mmCIF file of C-alpha atoms in Angstrom:
data_model
loop_
_atom_site.group_PDB
_atom_site.id
_atom_site.type_symbol
_atom_site.label_atom_id
_atom_site.label_comp_id
_atom_site.label_asym_id
_atom_site.label_seq_id
_atom_site.Cartn_x
_atom_site.Cartn_y
_atom_site.Cartn_z
ATOM 1 C CA MET A 1 -1.205 -8.510 -4.747
ATOM 2 C CA GLN A 2 -2.905 -9.319 -1.475
ATOM 3 C CA GLU A 3 -5.175 -12.328 -1.352
ATOM 4 C CA ASP A 4 -8.233 -10.240 -0.396
ATOM 5 C CA LEU A 5 -8.155 -8.788 -3.891
ATOM 6 C CA MET A 6 -9.935 -11.994 -4.908
ATOM 7 C CA ASP A 7 -13.101 -10.459 -3.419
ATOM 8 C CA ILE A 8 -13.167 -7.727 -6.057
ATOM 9 C CA ILE A 9 -11.673 -9.128 -9.264
ATOM 10 C CA CYS A 10 -13.175 -11.473 -11.835
ATOM 11 C CA CYS A 11 -12.529 -12.743 -15.354
ATOM 12 C CA PRO A 12 -12.593 -9.686 -17.660
ATOM 13 C CA LEU A 13 -14.188 -11.745 -20.419
ATOM 14 C CA ASP A 14 -17.170 -13.432 -18.747
ATOM 15 C CA LYS A 15 -17.085 -11.977 -15.178
ATOM 16 C CA ASN A 16 -16.843 -15.413 -13.582
ATOM 17 C CA GLU A 17 -14.746 -16.264 -10.536
ATOM 18 C CA LEU A 18 -10.996 -16.649 -10.756
ATOM 19 C CA GLU A 19 -8.930 -19.368 -9.156
ATOM 20 C CA LEU A 20 -5.646 -18.284 -7.616
ATOM 21 C CA ASP A 21 -2.496 -20.326 -8.047
ATOM 22 C CA VAL A 22 0.479 -18.912 -6.168
ATOM 23 C CA THR A 23 4.047 -19.686 -7.239
ATOM 24 C CA GLU A 24 5.815 -17.039 -5.160
ATOM 25 C CA ARG A 25 4.965 -15.156 -1.984
ATOM 26 C CA GLU A 26 6.905 -12.413 -0.268
ATOM 27 C CA ASP A 27 5.906 -11.006 3.136
ATOM 28 C CA GLY A 28 2.384 -12.357 2.703
ATOM 29 C CA GLU A 29 2.004 -10.744 -0.701
ATOM 30 C CA ILE A 30 1.532 -12.778 -3.857
ATOM 31 C CA VAL A 31 4.384 -11.859 -6.163
ATOM 32 C CA ALA A 32 3.963 -14.442 -8.889
ATOM 33 C CA GLY A 33 1.306 -16.906 -9.946
ATOM 34 C CA THR A 34 -1.744 -17.187 -12.133
ATOM 35 C CA LEU A 35 -5.425 -16.453 -12.028
ATOM 36 C CA THR A 36 -7.585 -18.880 -13.980
ATOM 37 C CA CYS A 37 -11.206 -18.360 -14.868
ATOM 38 C CA THR A 38 -13.333 -21.117 -13.335
ATOM 39 C CA ASP A 39 -15.662 -20.926 -16.320
ATOM 40 C CA CYS A 40 -13.802 -20.214 -19.564
ATOM 41 C CA GLY A 41 -10.402 -21.457 -18.372
ATOM 42 C CA GLU A 42 -8.512 -18.356 -19.537
ATOM 43 C CA THR A 43 -5.334 -17.830 -17.500
ATOM 44 C CA TYR A 44 -4.050 -14.444 -16.361
ATOM 45 C CA PRO A 45 -0.491 -14.010 -15.112
ATOM 46 C CA ILE A 46 0.592 -12.343 -11.866
ATOM 47 C CA GLU A 47 4.064 -10.878 -12.327
ATOM 48 C CA ASP A 48 6.007 -8.692 -9.900
ATOM 49 C CA GLY A 49 2.927 -8.592 -7.701
ATOM 50 C CA ILE A 50 0.701 -7.207 -10.448
ATOM 51 C CA PRO A 51 -2.106 -9.313 -11.907
ATOM 52 C CA ASN A 52 -2.494 -8.744 -15.639
ATOM 53 C CA LEU A 53 -6.236 -8.923 -16.136
ATOM 54 C CA LEU A 54 -6.287 -7.623 -19.674
ATOM 55 C CA PRO A 55 -8.176 -9.856 -22.076
ATOM 56 C CA PRO A 56 -5.704 -11.978 -24.086
ATOM 57 C CA ASP A 57 -6.168 -9.936 -27.269
ATOM 58 C CA MET A 58 -5.119 -6.734 -25.486
ATOM 59 C CA ARG A 59 -2.117 -8.180 -23.651
ATOM 60 C CA GLU A 60 0.344 -7.734 -26.496
ATOM 61 C CA ASP A 61 -1.240 -4.546 -27.751
ATOM 62 C CA ALA A 62 1.394 -2.351 -26.151
ATOM 63 C CA PRO A 63 2.522 1.005 -27.520
ATOM 64 C CA ALA A 64 6.238 1.776 -27.365
ATOM 65 C CA MET B 1 -15.298 24.909 -6.089
ATOM 66 C CA GLY B 2 -16.097 27.185 -9.026
ATOM 67 C CA ASP B 3 -16.043 30.261 -6.874
ATOM 68 C CA ASP B 4 -12.791 29.364 -5.188
ATOM 69 C CA GLU B 5 -10.803 31.987 -7.063
ATOM 70 C CA GLU B 6 -7.726 31.617 -4.937
ATOM 71 C CA SER B 7 -7.223 27.996 -5.917
ATOM 72 C CA VAL B 8 -7.897 28.786 -9.581
ATOM 73 C CA ASP B 9 -5.167 31.395 -9.578
ATOM 74 C CA ARG B 10 -2.709 29.255 -7.726
ATOM 75 C CA GLU B 11 -3.285 26.234 -9.944
ATOM 76 C CA SER B 12 -3.143 27.970 -13.291
ATOM 77 C CA THR B 13 0.091 29.893 -12.922
ATOM 78 C CA ASP B 14 3.139 27.868 -13.753
ATOM 79 C CA ARG B 15 2.019 24.599 -15.285
ATOM 80 C CA PRO B 16 1.900 23.973 -19.028
ATOM 81 C CA PRO B 17 -1.417 22.951 -20.604
ATOM 82 C CA LEU B 18 -2.076 19.210 -20.540
ATOM 83 C CA ALA B 19 -1.447 18.792 -24.230
ATOM 84 C CA ASP B 20 2.072 20.206 -23.844
ATOM 85 C CA GLN B 21 2.915 17.387 -21.489
ATOM 86 C CA ARG B 22 2.643 14.838 -24.275
ATOM 87 C CA GLY B 23 5.718 12.767 -24.811
ATOM 88 C CA VAL B 24 7.531 13.977 -21.697
ATOM 89 C CA ASP B 25 7.123 10.695 -19.900
ATOM 90 C CA THR B 26 5.509 7.305 -20.156
ATOM 91 C CA VAL B 27 3.300 7.630 -17.073
ATOM 92 C CA TYR B 28 0.885 10.489 -16.635
ATOM 93 C CA GLY B 29 1.847 12.329 -13.443
ATOM 94 C CA ALA B 30 -0.574 14.125 -11.169
ATOM 95 C CA SER B 31 -1.812 17.388 -12.655
ATOM 96 C CA GLU B 32 -4.603 19.955 -12.121
ATOM 97 C CA ASP B 33 -7.215 17.432 -13.159
ATOM 98 C CA SER B 34 -5.873 14.833 -10.707
ATOM 99 C CA HIS B 35 -6.048 17.288 -7.811
ATOM 100 C CA LEU B 36 -9.587 18.333 -8.667
ATOM 101 C CA LEU B 37 -10.731 14.714 -8.914
ATOM 102 C CA ALA B 38 -8.915 13.595 -5.759
ATOM 103 C CA GLU B 39 -10.431 16.429 -3.736
ATOM 104 C CA ALA B 40 -13.982 15.602 -4.830
ATOM 105 C CA ALA B 41 -13.552 11.864 -4.296
ATOM 106 C CA VAL B 42 -11.902 12.217 -0.892
ATOM 107 C CA GLU B 43 -14.746 14.428 0.279
ATOM 108 C CA ALA B 44 -17.235 11.678 -0.580
ATOM 109 C CA VAL B 45 -15.485 8.582 0.753
ATOM 110 C CA GLU B 46 -15.978 6.987 4.168
ATOM 111 C CA PRO B 47 -13.155 5.190 5.963
ATOM 112 C CA GLY B 48 -13.257 1.462 5.257
ATOM 113 C CA GLU B 49 -15.118 1.832 1.990
ATOM 114 C CA ARG B 50 -13.906 0.006 -1.099
ATOM 115 C CA ALA B 51 -12.669 2.489 -3.683
ATOM 116 C CA LEU B 52 -11.427 1.979 -7.202
ATOM 117 C CA ASP B 53 -9.170 4.393 -9.078
ATOM 118 C CA VAL B 54 -9.504 3.628 -12.785
ATOM 119 C CA GLY B 55 -6.505 4.656 -14.874
ATOM 120 C CA THR B 56 -4.561 5.364 -11.723
ATOM 121 C CA GLY B 57 -1.391 6.509 -13.538
ATOM 122 C CA SER B 58 1.145 7.501 -10.908
ATOM 123 C CA GLY B 59 -1.377 6.557 -8.218
ATOM 124 C CA TYR B 60 -2.086 10.070 -6.973
ATOM 125 C CA VAL B 61 -5.878 9.857 -6.675
ATOM 126 C CA ALA B 62 -5.656 6.338 -5.235
ATOM 127 C CA ALA B 63 -3.133 7.496 -2.620
ATOM 128 C CA SER B 64 -5.413 10.391 -1.631
ATOM 129 C CA LEU B 65 -8.312 7.964 -1.174
ATOM 130 C CA ALA B 66 -6.119 5.600 0.838
ATOM 131 C CA GLU B 67 -5.108 8.495 3.091
ATOM 132 C CA ALA B 68 -8.792 9.174 3.660
ATOM 133 C CA GLY B 69 -9.126 5.624 4.966
ATOM 134 C CA ALA B 70 -10.537 3.881 1.911
ATOM 135 C CA ASP B 71 -9.569 0.385 0.872
ATOM 136 C CA VAL B 72 -8.229 1.294 -2.566
ATOM 137 C CA LEU B 73 -7.485 -0.622 -5.722
ATOM 138 C CA GLY B 74 -5.892 1.089 -8.709
ATOM 139 C CA THR B 75 -6.125 -0.113 -12.292
ATOM 140 C CA ASP B 76 -4.227 0.948 -15.373
ATOM 141 C CA LEU B 77 -3.727 -0.253 -18.930
ATOM 142 C CA ASN B 78 -0.117 0.886 -18.927
ATOM 143 C CA PRO B 79 2.301 -1.596 -17.311
ATOM 144 C CA ALA B 80 4.715 1.208 -16.345
ATOM 145 C CA ALA B 81 1.884 3.024 -14.551
ATOM 146 C CA CYS B 82 0.967 -0.209 -12.744
ATOM 147 C CA ARG B 83 4.538 -0.571 -11.508
ATOM 148 C CA GLU B 84 4.744 3.073 -10.443
ATOM 149 C CA ALA B 85 1.466 2.916 -8.529
ATOM 150 C CA ARG B 86 2.534 -0.326 -6.852
ATOM 151 C CA GLU B 87 5.822 1.232 -5.800
ATOM 152 C CA ALA B 88 3.792 4.053 -4.272
ATOM 153 C CA GLY B 89 2.065 1.400 -2.155
ATOM 154 C CA ILE B 90 -1.182 1.190 -4.124
ATOM 155 C CA PRO B 91 -2.610 -2.291 -4.747
ATOM 156 C CA VAL B 92 -2.971 -2.409 -8.501
ATOM 157 C CA VAL B 93 -4.177 -4.607 -11.332
ATOM 158 C CA ARG B 94 -3.496 -4.143 -15.020
ATOM 159 C CA ALA B 95 -6.903 -3.791 -16.609
ATOM 160 C CA ASN B 96 -9.018 -2.194 -19.252
ATOM 161 C CA LEU B 97 -11.520 0.116 -17.518
ATOM 162 C CA LEU B 98 -13.847 -1.908 -15.250
ATOM 163 C CA ASP B 99 -13.511 -5.198 -17.134
ATOM 164 C CA PRO B 100 -12.107 -7.418 -14.329
ATOM 165 C CA ILE B 101 -14.144 -5.910 -11.476
ATOM 166 C CA GLN B 102 -16.884 -8.017 -9.901
ATOM 167 C CA ALA B 103 -20.495 -6.847 -9.881
ATOM 168 C CA SER B 104 -21.537 -4.758 -6.848
ATOM 169 C CA ALA B 105 -17.982 -4.765 -5.525
ATOM 170 C CA VAL B 106 -17.131 -1.101 -4.938
ATOM 171 C CA ASP B 107 -18.485 1.897 -3.035
ATOM 172 C CA LEU B 108 -16.631 4.581 -4.923
ATOM 173 C CA VAL B 109 -15.062 4.794 -8.358
ATOM 174 C CA ALA B 110 -12.772 7.617 -9.478
ATOM 175 C CA PHE B 111 -11.756 8.006 -13.117
ATOM 176 C CA ASN B 112 -9.582 10.633 -14.736
ATOM 177 C CA PRO B 113 -9.943 9.387 -18.293
ATOM 178 C CA PRO B 114 -7.945 10.097 -21.409
ATOM 179 C CA TYR B 115 -10.215 12.800 -22.754
ATOM 180 C CA LEU B 116 -8.463 15.075 -25.219
ATOM 181 C CA PRO B 117 -10.056 14.797 -28.649
ATOM 182 C CA SER B 118 -7.408 14.091 -31.239
ATOM 183 C CA ALA B 119 -7.330 13.674 -34.999
ATOM 184 C CA PRO B 120 -5.962 10.283 -36.097
ATOM 185 C CA GLU B 121 -3.069 11.875 -38.018
ATOM 186 C CA THR B 122 -1.759 13.618 -34.914
ATOM 187 C CA GLU B 123 -1.757 10.570 -32.675
ATOM 188 C CA TRP B 124 1.532 9.524 -31.191
ATOM 189 C CA GLY B 125 1.072 5.795 -30.633
ATOM 190 C CA ASP B 126 2.782 5.799 -27.215
ATOM 191 C CA TRP B 127 1.629 5.359 -23.635
ATOM 192 C CA MET B 128 1.353 9.099 -23.006
ATOM 193 C CA GLU B 129 -1.103 9.284 -25.876
ATOM 194 C CA THR B 130 -3.066 6.407 -24.335
ATOM 195 C CA ALA B 131 -3.193 8.417 -21.104
ATOM 196 C CA LEU B 132 -4.376 11.624 -22.759
ATOM 197 C CA SER B 133 -6.193 10.955 -25.997
ATOM 198 C CA GLY B 134 -9.848 10.039 -25.961
ATOM 199 C CA GLY B 135 -10.053 9.417 -29.685
ATOM 200 C CA GLU B 136 -11.729 11.739 -32.185
ATOM 201 C CA ASP B 137 -14.576 12.816 -29.895
ATOM 202 C CA GLY B 138 -12.586 12.525 -26.653
ATOM 203 C CA ARG B 139 -14.994 9.909 -25.355
ATOM 204 C CA ALA B 140 -13.415 6.651 -26.533
ATOM 205 C CA ALA B 141 -12.757 5.566 -22.936
ATOM 206 C CA VAL B 142 -15.520 7.540 -21.229
ATOM 207 C CA ASP B 143 -18.466 5.936 -23.064
ATOM 208 C CA PRO B 144 -17.581 2.272 -22.353
ATOM 209 C CA PHE B 145 -16.804 3.246 -18.744
ATOM 210 C CA LEU B 146 -20.283 4.738 -18.355
ATOM 211 C CA GLU B 147 -21.853 1.664 -19.962
ATOM 212 C CA ASP B 148 -20.295 -0.634 -17.332
ATOM 213 C CA LEU B 149 -20.341 1.589 -14.242
ATOM 214 C CA SER B 150 -23.680 0.580 -12.658
ATOM 215 C CA ARG B 151 -22.619 -3.059 -12.704
ATOM 216 C CA VAL B 152 -19.670 -2.585 -10.326
ATOM 217 C CA LEU B 153 -21.241 -0.118 -7.858
ATOM 218 C CA ARG B 154 -22.762 -1.363 -4.624
ATOM 219 C CA ASP B 155 -26.039 0.046 -3.309
ATOM 220 C CA GLY B 156 -25.236 3.616 -2.300
ATOM 221 C CA GLY B 157 -22.167 3.570 -4.524
ATOM 222 C CA ARG B 158 -20.998 6.637 -6.410
ATOM 223 C CA ALA B 159 -18.476 7.552 -9.043
ATOM 224 C CA PHE B 160 -16.443 10.658 -9.796
ATOM 225 C CA LEU B 161 -15.475 11.336 -13.386
ATOM 226 C CA LEU B 162 -13.225 14.135 -14.608
ATOM 227 C CA VAL B 163 -14.570 15.750 -17.765
ATOM 228 C CA SER B 164 -13.157 18.619 -19.826
ATOM 229 C CA SER B 165 -15.097 21.144 -21.864
ATOM 230 C CA LEU B 166 -12.904 19.895 -24.750
ATOM 231 C CA THR B 167 -14.626 16.524 -24.442
ATOM 232 C CA GLY B 168 -18.099 18.008 -24.151
ATOM 233 C CA ILE B 169 -19.529 18.076 -20.648
ATOM 234 C CA LYS B 170 -23.120 18.089 -21.868
ATOM 235 C CA ALA B 171 -22.530 15.136 -24.214
ATOM 236 C CA VAL B 172 -20.977 13.089 -21.422
ATOM 237 C CA ARG B 173 -23.853 13.887 -19.049
ATOM 238 C CA GLU B 174 -26.392 12.981 -21.723
ATOM 239 C CA TYR B 175 -24.666 9.682 -22.375
ATOM 240 C CA ALA B 176 -24.508 8.977 -18.628
ATOM 241 C CA GLY B 177 -28.240 9.662 -18.468
ATOM 242 C CA SER B 178 -28.871 7.202 -21.289
ATOM 243 C CA GLN B 179 -27.098 4.579 -19.149
ATOM 244 C CA GLY B 180 -29.405 5.268 -16.202
ATOM 245 C CA LEU B 181 -26.887 7.391 -14.295
ATOM 246 C CA ASP B 182 -27.721 10.676 -12.594
ATOM 247 C CA SER B 183 -24.927 13.203 -12.885
ATOM 248 C CA SER B 184 -24.142 16.414 -11.058
ATOM 249 C CA ILE B 185 -21.194 18.778 -11.224
ATOM 250 C CA VAL B 186 -19.456 18.752 -7.840
ATOM 251 C CA ALA B 187 -16.229 20.591 -8.680
ATOM 252 C CA GLU B 188 -14.948 22.768 -11.462
ATOM 253 C CA GLU B 189 -11.969 24.820 -12.468
ATOM 254 C CA SER B 190 -11.352 26.991 -15.527
ATOM 255 C CA PHE B 191 -8.164 27.242 -17.544
ATOM 256 C CA PRO B 192 -7.337 29.358 -20.603
ATOM 257 C CA PHE B 193 -8.277 26.592 -23.055
ATOM 258 C CA GLU B 194 -10.635 24.387 -21.140
ATOM 259 C CA ARG B 195 -12.950 24.030 -18.190
ATOM 260 C CA LEU B 196 -12.560 20.934 -16.049
ATOM 261 C CA VAL B 197 -15.454 19.540 -14.055
ATOM 262 C CA VAL B 198 -15.867 16.572 -11.771
ATOM 263 C CA LEU B 199 -19.139 14.748 -12.357
ATOM 264 C CA ARG B 200 -20.660 12.780 -9.541
ATOM 265 C CA LEU B 201 -22.515 9.806 -10.974
ATOM 266 C CA LEU B 202 -25.081 7.703 -9.129
#
């Protein structure tokens, strides 16, 4: 993900701001890291450049 | 678009009905409905505008909007779809509908929802079903989308929603109205078993 995505995304649970923590960048793009809600503290992973902003109870709810 | 007979004929010739595409893949590829939606959305977007393609799938509608100059974000519930859209160059987040989108953040929203009504006993429990099935009334994803839409649109924002006659066009428009949204049909195309329309929502 590009950093300017922070202007459009928010915590899916309470719509508050997210804090970005980058662990890996590649060509200016954030490849791995976390997004943490500044209000409820829920953490959302960024893996392979894709933030997973599903609420925690939907994250594992994956069909085959 | 309804009177554009040439495109109706061309589009309806050699493709199987949507329902027949179940189970062929794990990511819903661009089909008649995607083209109809992309065309309507592209016509309404201005270069530089922020556009959101909900349930982007293979990223077809998002890519069309990007080509038109929009600053596009795609979302999908399906991780395989997210990866495919990203590989196609579309910025993407894994999300349920509009859940992680800030208030007043987008100018244009496009959504080709899972809309086929399906009885519980015939459901497949795979990602292709998630992409196609809208639950028993076909509106399991459409209704919550409509409930949250006004929140994410900026002033002057607009949304384009693909709806099938199988889902109930009137029912969807009535529900949109109950959420304070004005709807109009801006594109349509008829097939042997269904009529597809694109609703513009304000």
